[in-house]
Short mmCIF file of C-alpha atoms in Angstrom, two decimals:
data_model
loop_
_atom_site.label_atom_id
_atom_site.label_comp_id
_atom_site.label_asym_id
_atom_site.label_seq_id
_atom_site.Cartn_x
_atom_site.Cartn_y
_atom_site.Cartn_z
CA UNK A 236 0.00 0.00 0.00
CA UNK A 237 1.34 3.43 -0.95
CA UNK A 238 0.13 5.78 1.78
CA UNK A 239 1.66 8.75 -0.04
CA UNK A 240 -0.93 8.21 -2.74
CA UNK A 241 -3.57 10.22 -0.82
CA UNK A 242 -1.64 13.42 -1.61
CA UNK A 243 -2.28 12.94 -5.31
CA UNK A 244 -6.03 12.37 -5.21
CA UNK A 245 -7.90 14.96 -7.23
CA UNK A 246 -10.97 16.68 -5.87
CA UNK A 247 -13.07 14.58 -8.27
CA UNK A 248 -11.53 11.37 -6.90
CA UNK A 249 -12.06 12.51 -3.33
CA UNK A 250 -15.67 13.27 -4.25
CA UNK A 251 -16.15 9.75 -5.63
CA UNK A 252 -14.69 8.20 -2.49
CA UNK A 253 -16.80 10.41 -0.21
CA UNK A 254 -19.93 9.51 -2.20
CA UNK A 255 -19.17 5.79 -1.90
CA UNK A 256 -18.57 6.14 1.85
CA UNK A 257 -21.84 8.03 2.27
CA UNK A 258 -23.82 5.45 0.31
CA UNK A 259 -22.25 2.60 2.28
CA UNK A 260 -23.10 4.35 5.56
CA UNK A 261 -26.71 4.84 4.45
CA UNK A 262 -27.02 1.26 3.25
CA UNK A 263 -25.32 -0.51 6.17
CA UNK A 264 -24.99 1.60 9.32
CA UNK A 265 -27.34 4.62 9.19
CA UNK A 266 -29.31 3.86 12.37
CA UNK A 267 -28.33 2.37 15.72
CA UNK A 268 -31.03 0.10 17.11
CA UNK A 269 -31.81 1.02 20.71
CA UNK A 270 -31.19 -1.50 23.47
CA UNK A 271 -29.14 -3.96 21.36
CA UNK A 272 -26.90 -1.25 19.87
CA UNK A 273 -26.56 -2.86 16.45
CA UNK A 274 -26.33 -0.49 13.48
CA UNK A 275 -28.54 -1.15 10.46
CA UNK A 276 -29.15 0.65 7.21
CA UNK A 277 -31.39 0.73 4.20
CA UNK A 278 -30.02 -2.60 2.95
CA UNK A 279 -31.44 -4.38 6.00
CA UNK A 280 -34.82 -2.73 5.52
CA UNK A 281 -34.87 -3.29 1.76
CA UNK A 282 -34.04 -6.94 2.37
CA UNK A 283 -37.43 -7.36 4.01
CA UNK A 284 -39.09 -6.79 0.63
CA UNK A 285 -38.99 -10.16 -1.17
CA UNK A 286 -36.74 -10.23 -4.26
CA UNK A 287 -37.05 -6.53 -5.12
CA UNK A 288 -35.25 -5.38 -1.97
CA UNK A 289 -32.26 -7.65 -2.47
CA UNK A 290 -31.99 -6.63 -6.11
CA UNK A 291 -32.10 -2.94 -5.18
CA UNK A 292 -29.39 -3.41 -2.55
CA UNK A 293 -27.23 -5.27 -5.06
CA UNK A 294 -27.62 -2.55 -7.69
CA UNK A 295 -26.46 0.03 -5.20
CA UNK A 296 -23.53 -2.24 -4.36
CA UNK A 297 -22.66 -2.42 -8.06
CA UNK A 298 -22.56 1.38 -8.13
CA UNK A 299 -19.91 1.35 -5.38
CA UNK A 300 -17.90 -1.24 -7.30
CA UNK A 301 -18.16 0.88 -10.46
CA UNK A 302 -16.88 3.90 -8.54
CA UNK A 303 -13.92 1.79 -7.40
CA UNK A 304 -13.29 0.79 -11.02
CA UNK A 305 -13.36 4.43 -12.10
CA UNK A 306 -10.90 5.25 -9.32
CA UNK A 307 -8.51 2.70 -10.80
CA UNK A 308 -8.60 -0.11 -8.25
CA UNK A 309 -6.92 -3.25 -9.61
CA UNK A 310 -8.92 -6.22 -10.82
CA UNK A 311 -8.19 -8.44 -7.83
CA UNK A 312 -9.65 -5.83 -5.46
CA UNK A 313 -12.69 -5.35 -7.68
CA UNK A 314 -13.13 -9.14 -7.70
CA UNK A 315 -13.01 -9.21 -3.90
CA UNK A 316 -15.61 -6.45 -3.80
CA UNK A 317 -17.81 -8.39 -6.23
CA UNK A 318 -17.45 -11.50 -4.07
CA UNK A 319 -18.55 -9.54 -0.98
CA UNK A 320 -21.58 -8.28 -2.86
CA UNK A 321 -22.31 -11.75 -4.24
CA UNK A 322 -22.24 -13.32 -0.78
CA UNK A 323 -24.55 -10.59 0.51
CA UNK A 324 -26.95 -11.04 -2.41
CA UNK A 325 -26.97 -14.84 -2.23
CA UNK A 326 -27.46 -15.00 1.53
CA UNK A 327 -30.01 -12.19 1.40
CA UNK A 328 -32.33 -14.33 -0.68
CA UNK A 329 -32.83 -16.80 2.18
CA UNK A 330 -35.97 -15.73 4.09
CA UNK A 331 -35.37 -14.48 7.65
CA UNK A 332 -31.82 -15.87 7.93
CA UNK A 333 -30.80 -13.64 5.01
CA UNK A 334 -32.28 -10.60 6.74
CA UNK A 335 -30.28 -11.34 9.88
CA UNK A 336 -27.18 -11.91 7.75
CA UNK A 337 -27.63 -8.45 6.17
CA UNK A 338 -27.52 -6.85 9.61
CA UNK A 339 -24.07 -8.30 10.35
CA UNK A 340 -22.25 -8.78 7.02
CA UNK A 341 -22.42 -5.17 5.70
CA UNK A 342 -20.96 -5.73 2.24
CA UNK A 343 -21.13 -2.05 1.27
CA UNK A 344 -19.00 -1.02 4.26
CA UNK A 345 -16.56 -3.87 3.51
CA UNK A 346 -16.24 -2.68 -0.07
CA UNK A 347 -15.69 0.95 0.90
CA UNK A 348 -13.04 -0.31 3.30
CA UNK A 349 -11.23 -1.86 0.33
CA UNK A 350 -11.31 1.50 -1.47
CA UNK A 351 -10.07 3.41 1.57
CA UNK A 352 -7.34 0.85 2.22
CA UNK A 353 -6.21 1.03 -1.41
CA UNK A 354 -5.64 4.76 -1.14
CA UNK A 355 -4.28 4.59 2.41
CA UNK A 356 -6.90 6.96 3.77
CA UNK A 357 -9.25 6.66 6.74
CA UNK A 358 -12.80 8.00 6.84
CA UNK A 359 -11.70 10.60 9.38
CA UNK A 360 -8.88 11.79 7.14
CA UNK A 361 -11.22 11.81 4.14
CA UNK A 362 -13.61 14.13 5.97
CA UNK A 363 -10.76 16.49 6.93
CA UNK A 364 -9.48 16.83 3.35
CA UNK A 365 -10.78 19.76 1.32
#
C-alpha cells in the first residue's frame, strides 16, 4: 500500500470516495437500534421486501464497485468487492436468515473499506481533506 498516494487524489476522486462512503453508511450503518446497539441501514430494511429489496441493494452495491473501477482499483480488489456483494446477495435471498445476515455482514462497508485501504486513507482523514 502506498500511503503517499492520498496526496495525489484529485478533488473529483475525493468526491467519488466520499460519495461511496456516504452510500455505504446509508445502506449498512445509518441507524443504531436502541437497546441492542446494532447499526442497520437501508439494505437491511430493503431486504425485508422479497426479491425486489435484495436486487435494489445489489444494484447500489454495483454502483460502489463501479466507482472503485473508475478510481482505478486493480482487478483483484474489484473481484473481492464483487465476491462480498455476491455473498450478501446470495445469503439475502434466504428468508429471515438472510435478513439477519444483512444486519451483520455489511458488504457495502466492507467494499468501501477496500477502497479506503487502497488509497491509504481513513474515513476521518477523508472528511478532513478539502
